Amino acid sequence: MHDDLITRAKAWLEEDPDPETRAELAKLIDAADVTELAPRFSGTLQFGTAGLRGELGAGPMRMNRTVVIRAAAGLAAYLKTQGHTDGLVVIGYDARHKSEDFARDTAAVMTGAGLRAAVLPRPLPTPVLAYAIRHLGAAAGVEVTASHNPPRDNGYKVYLGDGSQIVPPADADIAAEIDAVRSLNDVPRPDSGWEILDDSVLDAYLARTDEVLAADSPRTARTVYTAMHGVGKDVLLAAFERAGFPAPALVAEQADPDPDFPTVAFPNPEEPGAMDLAFAKARETDPDLVIANDPDADRCAVAVKENDEWRMLRGDEVGSLLAAHLVDRGARGTFAESIVSSSLLGRIAEKAGLPYEETLTGFKWIARVDGLRYGYEEALGYCVDPEGVRDKDGITAALLITELASALKEEGRTLLDLLDDLAVEHGLHATDQLSVRVEDLSVIADAMRRLREQPPTELAGLAITRAEDLTRGTETLPPTDGLRYTLEGARVIVRPSGTEPKLKCYLEVVVPVATHAGLPAARAEAADLLATIKRDLSTAAGI
């Protein structure tokens, strides 16, 4: 085993084009450091519907130039099998370690394969890349980003020509082409021949952002904004300026790109502590709302002041606020969300007489809904301009929520007042998440097996009226690894995360409430139910 491992590591070293990872690997080989080498050579990083994502470093189980070149070669081969012999591939990247290198390698591989490649001019938000694919009529797009993962990670996201992320069977077909790449020496990589785009694509994207707002809407809400050390700041500020909103007060410590994300444990607005600096800025400037993007600016977080304290709105709360705002503005078309998001969207759509669809988790599914007008996911992802960007977009979502806050401000009301109205109209929909981050992935598999073999019959004293194993698929959903429990007045979904080593459980309770006066009691009841469901589910799953 030991000799075989060293032999495989040496073979990898011979092909590695990156001086940094070569030095790292050579050192491990010289020291015969089996404990460090074994996990790096325990397989290959699997290309799936989220593309690739993993820790940076040398070896096939890490994100590095060798893995990216192979992935690009597989994608190029796949595109040619689909008849795109000289199609355009547009490439974007964020400001993480190695992102620009991975983007350049991808452009070189596409050019070498006889395709045309164009690279965005600098690190820009993921939605700009998603927009560019359709704007330029590309056959595919690649975004080098690990979104809100820890600093040590990077990733590789693939979109097809419709501007949506890949779904099966394209992922498996691309993976097969990647596996067929024998040696890096078989992959031509010229030093030039691709285009570096100018700002015209970004300008066209920005011009399009105006269209998400109503022509005569008030633009008075004041904001605090954090880019979370990512690439959102310049594009968001430009969009806000075009729209005529007051310039956001910036969280200076997090305003500029920094791949080390020094002020946060995880660069995700949902993680504890990530918004502390933004809230400090808000206490200083007293805005109407706080807005945060994640590092690649495809997600948008919103915080509001409640009883003199700043609190994050849940993704489901923002999702229903934006839906209510679009309905109020007369939007037509299908409203869609993933199965893990709040059922309140369905109620809002039904009352407005609009079509509604539920999809599997991820914007790769939401974006493919026929006639989509608005889609969202509880993980802070909102698609408010599907004709422009077939993916979540943290810039246009920020514009739309600020327009809504401005309209309410003119009436002497806030986002919280509108949430209260929605609760009285449709029932209080309260959501929560039980999320367990693991070092050992077998913990997740064990929990899922335990729930399948010994399914709970009740949670928090509520009988489970229907238990579905989603690996079998349903009438409306393709198969996925997940479990769904329907209870009297509640719903629970359990699934392994597709992008992080986490088991995620999504809980929702619906408490009827007749009047605004009944809201405090309904909220207390919902909080109690959610806490008890969480406890009982933990016990049932053994986590």
Coordinates of C-alpha atoms in Angstrom, one line a residue:
M1 CA 0.0 0.0 0.0
H2 CA 2.8 2.4 1.1
D3 CA 4.9 1.8 -2.1
D4 CA 1.8 2.0 -4.3
L5 CA 0.8 5.3 -2.8
I6 CA 4.3 6.8 -3.3
T7 CA 4.3 5.5 -6.9
R8 CA 1.0 7.2 -7.6
A9 CA 2.1 10.4 -5.9
K10 CA 5.3 10.5 -8.1
A11 CA 3.3 9.9 -11.3
W12 CA 1.0 12.8 -10.3
L13 CA 4.0 15.0 -9.5
E14 CA 5.5 14.5 -13.0
E15 CA 2.3 16.0 -14.6
D16 CA 1.6 18.8 -12.1
P17 CA 2.1 22.2 -13.9
D18 CA 1.9 24.3 -10.8
P19 CA 5.2 25.1 -8.9
E20 CA 3.4 25.5 -5.6
T21 CA 1.6 22.2 -5.5
R22 CA 4.7 20.5 -7.0
A23 CA 6.8 21.7 -4.1
E24 CA 4.1 20.7 -1.6
L25 CA 3.8 17.2 -3.0
A26 CA 7.6 16.7 -3.4
K27 CA 8.0 17.5 0.3
L28 CA 5.4 14.9 1.3
I29 CA 6.9 12.2 -1.0
D30 CA 10.4 12.9 0.4
A31 CA 9.1 12.6 3.9
A32 CA 7.1 9.5 2.9
D33 CA 4.2 11.2 4.8
V34 CA 1.6 8.5 4.3
T35 CA -1.0 10.1 6.7
E36 CA -1.0 13.2 4.6
L37 CA -0.7 11.5 1.2
A38 CA -3.4 8.8 1.7
P39 CA -6.4 11.1 1.9
R40 CA -5.2 13.1 -1.2
F41 CA -4.9 9.9 -3.3
S42 CA -7.9 8.0 -1.9
G43 CA -9.9 8.7 -5.1
T44 CA -10.6 11.6 -7.4
L45 CA -12.6 14.7 -6.7
Q46 CA -16.0 13.8 -8.1
F47 CA -17.6 16.1 -10.7
G48 CA -21.3 16.4 -10.0
T49 CA -24.2 18.8 -10.4
A50 CA -22.4 21.4 -8.4
G51 CA -19.3 20.9 -10.6
L52 CA -16.2 20.5 -8.4
R53 CA -15.6 21.8 -4.9
G54 CA -12.9 21.0 -2.4
E55 CA -9.8 22.0 -0.4
L56 CA -6.9 23.5 -2.3
G57 CA -3.7 21.4 -2.5
A58 CA -1.8 18.7 -4.4
G59 CA -3.4 15.4 -5.4
P60 CA -6.5 14.1 -7.1
M61 CA -8.8 14.6 -4.1
R62 CA -7.9 18.3 -3.9
M63 CA -8.6 21.4 -6.0
N64 CA -5.5 22.2 -8.1
R65 CA -4.5 23.1 -11.6
T66 CA -4.2 19.4 -12.6
V67 CA -7.7 18.6 -11.5
V68 CA -9.1 21.8 -13.2
I69 CA -7.2 21.1 -16.5
R70 CA -8.7 17.6 -16.6
A71 CA -12.2 19.0 -15.8
A72 CA -11.9 21.6 -18.5
A73 CA -10.7 19.0 -21.0
G74 CA -13.7 16.8 -20.1
L75 CA -16.1 19.7 -20.5
A76 CA -14.6 20.6 -23.9
A77 CA -15.0 17.0 -25.1
Y78 CA -18.6 16.9 -23.9
L79 CA -19.4 20.2 -25.7
K80 CA -18.0 18.8 -28.9
T81 CA -20.2 15.6 -28.6
Q82 CA -23.1 18.0 -28.3
G83 CA -22.3 19.6 -31.6
H84 CA -20.5 22.7 -30.3
T85 CA -17.4 22.3 -32.3
D86 CA -16.5 26.0 -32.2
G87 CA -18.8 27.2 -29.5
L88 CA -18.0 30.0 -27.1
V89 CA -17.2 29.2 -23.5
V90 CA -17.3 32.2 -21.2
I91 CA -15.3 32.0 -17.9
G92 CA -15.7 34.0 -14.7
Y93 CA -13.8 33.8 -11.4
D94 CA -13.9 35.1 -7.9
A95 CA -11.0 36.4 -5.7
R96 CA -10.1 33.2 -3.9
H97 CA -6.6 31.7 -4.0
K98 CA -5.9 30.2 -7.4
S99 CA -9.2 31.3 -9.0
E100 CA -7.5 33.4 -11.7
D101 CA -5.1 30.5 -12.5
F102 CA -8.0 28.1 -12.8
A103 CA -9.8 30.5 -15.1
R104 CA -6.8 30.9 -17.3
D105 CA -6.1 27.2 -17.5
T106 CA -9.8 26.7 -18.5
A107 CA -9.5 29.3 -21.3
A108 CA -6.3 27.6 -22.6
V109 CA -7.8 24.1 -22.6
M110 CA -10.9 25.4 -24.5
T111 CA -8.8 27.2 -27.0
G112 CA -6.6 24.1 -27.5
A113 CA -9.7 22.0 -28.1
G114 CA -10.8 24.3 -31.0
L115 CA -13.5 26.1 -29.0
R116 CA -13.6 29.8 -28.4
A117 CA -13.0 31.1 -24.9
A118 CA -13.7 34.5 -23.3
V119 CA -12.7 35.4 -19.8
L120 CA -14.4 38.1 -17.7
P121 CA -12.0 41.1 -17.1
R122 CA -11.4 40.6 -13.3
P123 CA -13.0 38.9 -10.3
L124 CA -16.7 39.6 -10.6
P125 CA -20.0 38.3 -9.0
T126 CA -21.2 34.8 -10.2
P127 CA -24.5 36.4 -11.5
V128 CA -22.4 38.5 -14.0
L129 CA -21.1 35.2 -15.5
A130 CA -24.5 33.6 -15.5
Y131 CA -25.8 36.7 -17.4
A132 CA -22.9 36.8 -19.8
I133 CA -23.6 33.2 -21.0
R134 CA -27.0 34.2 -22.5
H135 CA -25.9 37.7 -23.4
L136 CA -23.0 36.4 -25.5
G137 CA -24.8 33.3 -26.9
A138 CA -22.2 31.0 -25.3
A139 CA -22.4 27.2 -25.5
A140 CA -21.3 27.0 -21.8
G141 CA -20.0 29.0 -18.9
V142 CA -17.6 28.2 -16.1
E143 CA -17.4 30.1 -12.8
V144 CA -14.4 29.5 -10.6
T145 CA -15.7 30.0 -7.1
A146 CA -16.3 28.1 -3.8
S147 CA -19.1 30.6 -2.9
H148 CA -19.3 30.8 0.9
N149 CA -17.0 27.8 1.7
P150 CA -14.0 28.3 4.1
P151 CA -10.8 30.1 2.7
R152 CA -8.9 26.8 2.0
D153 CA -11.5 25.7 -0.6
N154 CA -12.1 26.5 -4.2
G155 CA -14.6 25.2 -6.8
Y156 CA -15.6 24.9 -10.4
K157 CA -19.2 25.5 -11.5
V158 CA -20.5 24.7 -15.0
Y159 CA -23.4 26.2 -16.8
L160 CA -24.8 25.2 -20.2
G161 CA -25.9 27.6 -22.9
D162 CA -29.4 28.2 -21.4
G163 CA -27.6 30.0 -18.6
S164 CA -28.5 27.4 -15.9
Q165 CA -26.2 25.1 -14.0
I166 CA -25.8 21.6 -15.2
V167 CA -28.3 18.9 -14.1
P168 CA -28.3 15.1 -14.9
P169 CA -27.5 13.5 -17.2
A170 CA -25.0 16.3 -18.3
D171 CA -23.0 16.0 -15.1
A172 CA -22.4 12.2 -15.5
D173 CA -21.6 12.7 -19.2
I174 CA -19.0 15.4 -18.4
A175 CA -17.6 13.2 -15.6
A176 CA -17.2 10.3 -18.0
E177 CA -15.3 12.6 -20.4
I178 CA -13.0 13.8 -17.5
D179 CA -12.3 10.1 -16.6
A180 CA -11.3 9.5 -20.2
V181 CA -8.5 12.1 -20.1
R182 CA -5.4 9.8 -19.7
S183 CA -2.6 12.3 -19.3
L184 CA -2.2 16.0 -19.1
N185 CA 0.2 15.7 -21.9
D186 CA -2.7 14.8 -24.2
V187 CA -4.4 18.2 -23.4
P188 CA -3.2 21.0 -25.7
R189 CA -2.9 24.3 -23.7
P190 CA -1.7 27.2 -25.9
D191 CA -0.4 30.4 -24.2
S192 CA -2.9 32.6 -26.0
G193 CA -5.8 32.7 -28.4
W194 CA -8.7 33.5 -26.0
E195 CA -10.4 36.8 -25.4
I196 CA -10.2 38.9 -22.2
L197 CA -13.6 40.6 -22.2
D198 CA -13.9 44.4 -21.6
D199 CA -16.5 46.0 -19.3
S200 CA -19.2 45.9 -21.9
V201 CA -20.7 42.7 -20.5
L202 CA -20.7 44.1 -17.0
D203 CA -22.3 47.4 -18.3
A204 CA -25.0 45.4 -20.0
Y205 CA -25.7 43.4 -16.8
L206 CA -25.9 46.7 -14.8
A207 CA -28.2 48.2 -17.4
R208 CA -30.5 45.2 -17.0
T209 CA -30.5 45.5 -13.1
D210 CA -32.6 48.7 -13.6
E211 CA -35.4 46.5 -15.0
V212 CA -36.1 44.7 -11.7
L213 CA -37.4 47.9 -10.2
A214 CA -40.7 49.7 -10.9
A215 CA -40.2 52.8 -12.9
D216 CA -41.7 55.2 -10.4
S217 CA -40.9 53.5 -7.1
P218 CA -39.5 55.3 -4.1
R219 CA -35.8 54.9 -3.5
T220 CA -35.3 56.3 0.0
A221 CA -34.2 53.3 2.2
R222 CA -30.8 53.6 3.7
T223 CA -28.6 50.6 3.9
V224 CA -25.4 49.2 5.5
Y225 CA -23.6 46.8 3.2
T226 CA -21.0 44.1 3.6
A227 CA -19.3 42.2 0.8
M228 CA -18.0 39.6 3.2
H229 CA -14.4 40.0 1.8
G230 CA -15.8 39.0 -1.6
V231 CA -16.3 40.5 -5.1
G232 CA -19.8 42.1 -4.6
K233 CA -18.9 45.7 -3.6
D234 CA -18.2 47.5 -6.8
V235 CA -21.1 45.9 -8.8
L236 CA -23.6 46.4 -6.0
L237 CA -22.5 50.1 -5.4
A238 CA -22.8 50.7 -9.2
A239 CA -26.3 49.1 -9.3
F240 CA -27.5 51.2 -6.3
E241 CA -26.1 54.4 -7.8
R242 CA -27.8 53.7 -11.1
A243 CA -31.1 53.0 -9.3
G244 CA -30.9 56.3 -7.3
F245 CA -30.8 54.7 -3.9
P246 CA -28.7 56.4 -1.1
A247 CA -25.1 55.1 -1.2
P248 CA -24.8 52.2 1.2
A249 CA -22.6 52.7 4.3
L250 CA -19.9 50.1 3.8
V251 CA -18.4 47.7 6.4
A252 CA -14.9 48.8 5.7
E253 CA -13.1 45.8 7.2
Q254 CA -15.0 43.4 4.8
A255 CA -15.4 45.7 1.7
D256 CA -12.5 44.5 -0.4
P257 CA -11.7 41.0 -1.7
D258 CA -9.5 39.0 0.6
P259 CA -9.1 35.3 0.0
D260 CA -8.2 34.7 3.6
F261 CA -11.5 36.1 4.9
P262 CA -9.7 37.4 8.0
T263 CA -12.7 38.7 10.0
V264 CA -15.0 35.7 9.8
A265 CA -14.8 32.0 10.7
F266 CA -16.9 31.1 7.7
P267 CA -17.6 33.7 5.0
N268 CA -21.3 32.9 5.0
P269 CA -23.8 35.5 6.3
E270 CA -25.8 32.7 7.9
E271 CA -22.9 31.5 10.1
P272 CA -22.8 32.8 13.7
G273 CA -20.7 36.0 14.1
A274 CA -20.4 36.6 10.3
M275 CA -22.6 39.7 10.6
D276 CA -21.2 41.2 13.8
L277 CA -19.2 43.9 12.0
A278 CA -22.2 44.8 9.9
F279 CA -24.4 45.1 13.0
A280 CA -21.8 47.3 14.6
K281 CA -21.9 49.6 11.6
A282 CA -25.7 49.6 11.7
R283 CA -25.7 50.6 15.4
E284 CA -23.4 53.5 14.4
T285 CA -25.4 54.7 11.3
D286 CA -29.0 53.5 12.0
P287 CA -30.0 52.5 8.5
D288 CA -33.4 51.0 7.4
L289 CA -31.8 47.6 6.7
V290 CA -28.5 45.8 6.5
I291 CA -27.6 43.9 3.3
A292 CA -24.8 41.3 2.9
N293 CA -23.6 39.3 -0.1
D294 CA -21.7 36.1 0.2
P295 CA -18.2 36.2 -1.3
D296 CA -19.3 35.5 -4.9
A297 CA -22.4 37.7 -4.5
D298 CA -25.0 35.3 -5.7
R299 CA -26.6 35.2 -2.3
C300 CA -28.2 38.1 -0.4
A301 CA -28.7 38.4 3.3
V302 CA -31.0 41.0 4.9
A303 CA -31.1 42.2 8.5
V304 CA -33.6 44.5 10.2
K305 CA -34.0 46.2 13.5
E306 CA -36.4 44.5 15.9
N307 CA -36.9 45.9 19.5
D308 CA -33.6 47.9 19.1
E309 CA -31.6 44.8 18.2
W310 CA -30.4 43.9 14.7
R311 CA -31.5 40.5 13.5
M312 CA -31.0 38.5 10.3
L313 CA -34.2 37.7 8.4
R314 CA -34.3 34.1 7.5
G315 CA -34.1 33.2 3.8
D316 CA -37.7 32.1 3.9
E317 CA -38.8 35.5 5.3
V318 CA -36.9 37.4 2.5
G319 CA -38.3 34.9 0.0
S320 CA -41.9 35.6 0.9
L321 CA -41.3 39.4 1.2
L322 CA -40.0 39.5 -2.3
A323 CA -42.8 37.3 -3.6
A324 CA -45.4 39.6 -1.9
H325 CA -43.7 42.7 -3.4
L326 CA -43.7 41.2 -6.9
V327 CA -47.4 40.1 -6.6
D328 CA -48.2 43.7 -5.5
R329 CA -46.4 45.0 -8.6
G330 CA -48.6 42.7 -10.8
A331 CA -45.9 40.1 -11.7
R332 CA -47.1 37.3 -13.9
G333 CA -45.5 33.9 -14.5
T334 CA -44.6 30.9 -12.3
F335 CA -43.3 31.3 -8.8
A336 CA -41.0 28.4 -7.8
E337 CA -38.9 27.2 -4.9
S338 CA -37.0 24.2 -3.7
I339 CA -38.7 21.6 -1.4
V340 CA -36.6 22.7 1.6
S341 CA -38.0 26.3 1.4
S342 CA -41.2 27.6 3.2
S343 CA -44.6 26.5 1.9
L344 CA -45.7 30.1 2.3
L345 CA -44.6 30.9 -1.2
G346 CA -47.2 28.4 -2.5
R347 CA -50.0 30.1 -0.5
I348 CA -49.0 33.6 -1.8
A349 CA -48.9 32.3 -5.4
E350 CA -52.3 30.5 -5.0
K351 CA -54.0 33.6 -3.6
A352 CA -52.6 35.7 -6.5
G353 CA -53.8 33.1 -9.0
L354 CA -50.2 32.4 -10.1
P355 CA -48.7 29.0 -11.1
Y356 CA -46.4 27.5 -8.5
E357 CA -43.8 24.8 -8.6
E358 CA -41.6 22.9 -6.2
T359 CA -38.2 21.6 -7.3
L360 CA -35.3 19.7 -5.8
T361 CA -32.7 21.7 -3.9
G362 CA -30.5 24.1 -5.9
F363 CA -31.0 26.8 -8.5
K364 CA -30.0 24.3 -11.2
W365 CA -33.5 23.0 -10.8
I366 CA -35.4 26.2 -9.9
A367 CA -34.0 28.0 -13.0
R368 CA -35.4 25.3 -15.3
V369 CA -39.0 25.8 -14.3
D370 CA -41.2 26.6 -17.3
G371 CA -42.4 30.2 -17.4
L372 CA -40.4 31.1 -14.3
R373 CA -41.0 34.7 -13.0
Y374 CA -39.5 34.3 -9.5
G375 CA -37.7 31.6 -7.7
Y376 CA -36.0 31.4 -4.3
E377 CA -34.3 29.0 -1.9
E378 CA -34.1 29.3 1.8
A379 CA -30.3 29.4 1.7
L380 CA -30.4 33.2 0.8
G381 CA -30.7 32.6 -2.9
Y382 CA -33.2 34.7 -5.0
C383 CA -33.8 34.8 -8.8
V384 CA -35.8 38.0 -9.4
D385 CA -34.9 38.5 -13.1
P386 CA -34.9 35.0 -14.7
E387 CA -34.8 36.5 -18.2
G388 CA -31.5 38.1 -17.4
V389 CA -29.9 35.7 -14.9
R390 CA -31.1 32.0 -14.7
D391 CA -29.5 31.6 -11.3
K392 CA -29.6 33.2 -7.9
D393 CA -28.4 36.8 -8.0
G394 CA -27.5 38.7 -4.8
I395 CA -27.2 42.1 -6.6
T396 CA -30.7 42.3 -8.1
A397 CA -32.2 40.7 -4.9
A398 CA -30.6 43.5 -2.9
L399 CA -32.1 46.1 -5.2
L400 CA -35.6 44.6 -5.0
I401 CA -35.6 44.3 -1.2
T402 CA -34.4 47.9 -0.9
E403 CA -37.2 49.0 -3.2
L404 CA -39.7 47.2 -1.0
A405 CA -38.2 48.7 2.2
S406 CA -38.4 52.2 0.5
A407 CA -42.1 51.7 -0.4
L408 CA -42.9 50.6 3.1
K409 CA -40.9 53.4 4.6
E410 CA -43.0 55.9 2.7
E411 CA -46.1 54.4 4.5
G412 CA -44.3 54.6 7.9
R413 CA -44.0 50.8 7.9
T414 CA -41.2 48.2 7.8
L415 CA -40.4 44.8 6.4
L416 CA -41.4 43.3 9.8
D417 CA -44.9 44.9 9.5
L418 CA -45.3 43.2 6.1
L419 CA -44.2 39.8 7.5
D420 CA -46.9 40.3 10.2
D421 CA -49.5 40.9 7.5
L422 CA -48.5 37.8 5.6
A423 CA -48.7 35.7 8.8
V424 CA -52.3 36.9 9.5
E425 CA -53.3 36.4 5.9
H426 CA -51.8 32.9 5.3
G427 CA -50.9 31.5 8.8
L428 CA -47.6 32.0 10.6
H429 CA -45.0 29.9 8.7
A430 CA -42.0 29.5 11.0
T431 CA -38.9 27.7 9.8
D432 CA -35.7 26.5 11.4
Q433 CA -32.8 24.3 10.5
L434 CA -30.9 21.6 12.4
S435 CA -27.5 21.6 10.7
V436 CA -24.7 19.2 11.8
R437 CA -21.2 19.8 10.4
V438 CA -19.1 16.6 10.6
E439 CA -15.4 15.7 10.2
D440 CA -16.4 12.1 9.4
L441 CA -18.9 11.7 6.5
S442 CA -19.9 8.2 7.8
V443 CA -21.8 10.1 10.6
I444 CA -24.2 11.4 7.9
A445 CA -24.6 8.1 6.2
D446 CA -25.3 6.4 9.6
A447 CA -28.0 9.0 10.5
M448 CA -29.7 8.6 7.1
R449 CA -29.7 4.8 7.4
R450 CA -31.0 4.9 11.0
L451 CA -33.9 7.2 9.9
R452 CA -34.7 4.8 7.0
E453 CA -34.6 1.7 9.1
Q454 CA -36.4 3.1 12.1
P455 CA -38.5 6.0 10.9
P456 CA -40.1 8.1 13.6
T457 CA -43.9 7.9 13.9
E458 CA -44.2 11.3 15.6
L459 CA -42.2 14.4 16.3
A460 CA -43.1 16.9 19.1
G461 CA -46.2 14.9 19.7
L462 CA -47.4 15.5 16.1
A463 CA -48.2 12.4 14.2
I464 CA -46.3 11.9 11.0
T465 CA -49.1 11.5 8.4
R466 CA -46.7 10.8 5.5
A467 CA -43.1 9.7 5.3
E468 CA -41.4 9.8 1.9
D469 CA -38.0 8.4 0.9
L470 CA -37.0 10.8 -1.8
T471 CA -34.4 8.4 -3.3
R472 CA -37.4 6.8 -5.0
G473 CA -38.5 10.1 -6.5
T474 CA -42.1 11.4 -6.4
E475 CA -44.7 12.2 -9.1
T476 CA -43.2 15.7 -9.5
L477 CA -39.6 15.2 -8.3
P478 CA -36.6 13.1 -9.7
P479 CA -34.9 10.9 -7.1
T480 CA -32.5 12.6 -4.6
D481 CA -31.0 11.5 -1.3
G482 CA -33.5 12.8 1.2
L483 CA -36.4 12.1 3.5
R484 CA -39.6 14.1 3.8
Y485 CA -42.0 13.9 6.7
T486 CA -45.4 15.5 6.6
L487 CA -47.0 16.2 10.1
E488 CA -50.2 17.8 11.3
G489 CA -49.3 21.5 10.8
A490 CA -45.6 20.8 10.2
R491 CA -43.0 19.5 7.7
V492 CA -39.5 18.1 8.0
I493 CA -36.9 17.4 5.3
V494 CA -33.6 15.7 6.0
R495 CA -30.8 15.6 3.5
P496 CA -27.0 15.6 3.2
S497 CA -25.6 18.9 1.9
G498 CA -24.4 18.8 -1.7
T499 CA -21.5 21.2 -1.1
E500 CA -20.3 20.9 2.5
P501 CA -19.8 18.0 5.0
K502 CA -23.1 18.7 6.7
L503 CA -26.4 16.9 7.5
K504 CA -29.2 19.4 7.0
C505 CA -32.7 19.1 8.5
Y506 CA -35.3 21.7 7.4
L507 CA -38.2 22.3 9.7
E508 CA -41.4 24.2 9.2
V509 CA -44.5 24.7 11.3
V510 CA -47.6 26.5 10.3
V511 CA -49.7 28.1 13.1
P512 CA -53.1 29.6 12.2
V513 CA -53.4 33.2 13.5
A514 CA -56.6 35.3 13.2
T515 CA -55.5 38.8 14.1
H516 CA -52.3 40.8 14.6
A517 CA -53.0 40.6 18.4
G518 CA -52.6 36.8 18.2
L519 CA -49.1 37.0 16.6
P520 CA -47.0 36.9 19.9
A521 CA -48.8 33.8 21.1
A522 CA -48.5 32.1 17.7
R523 CA -44.8 32.9 17.6
A524 CA -44.3 31.5 21.0
E525 CA -46.2 28.3 20.0
A526 CA -44.2 28.0 16.8
A527 CA -40.8 28.4 18.6
D528 CA -41.7 25.8 21.1
L529 CA -42.8 23.3 18.4
L530 CA -39.7 23.9 16.4
A531 CA -37.4 23.4 19.4
T532 CA -39.2 20.1 20.3
I533 CA -39.2 18.8 16.7
K534 CA -35.5 19.6 16.6
R535 CA -34.8 17.7 19.8
D536 CA -36.9 14.6 18.8
L537 CA -35.4 14.5 15.3
S538 CA -31.8 14.6 16.8
T539 CA -32.7 11.6 18.9
A540 CA -34.3 9.7 16.0
A541 CA -31.3 10.3 13.8
G542 CA -28.8 9.7 16.6
I543 CA -27.0 13.0 16.0

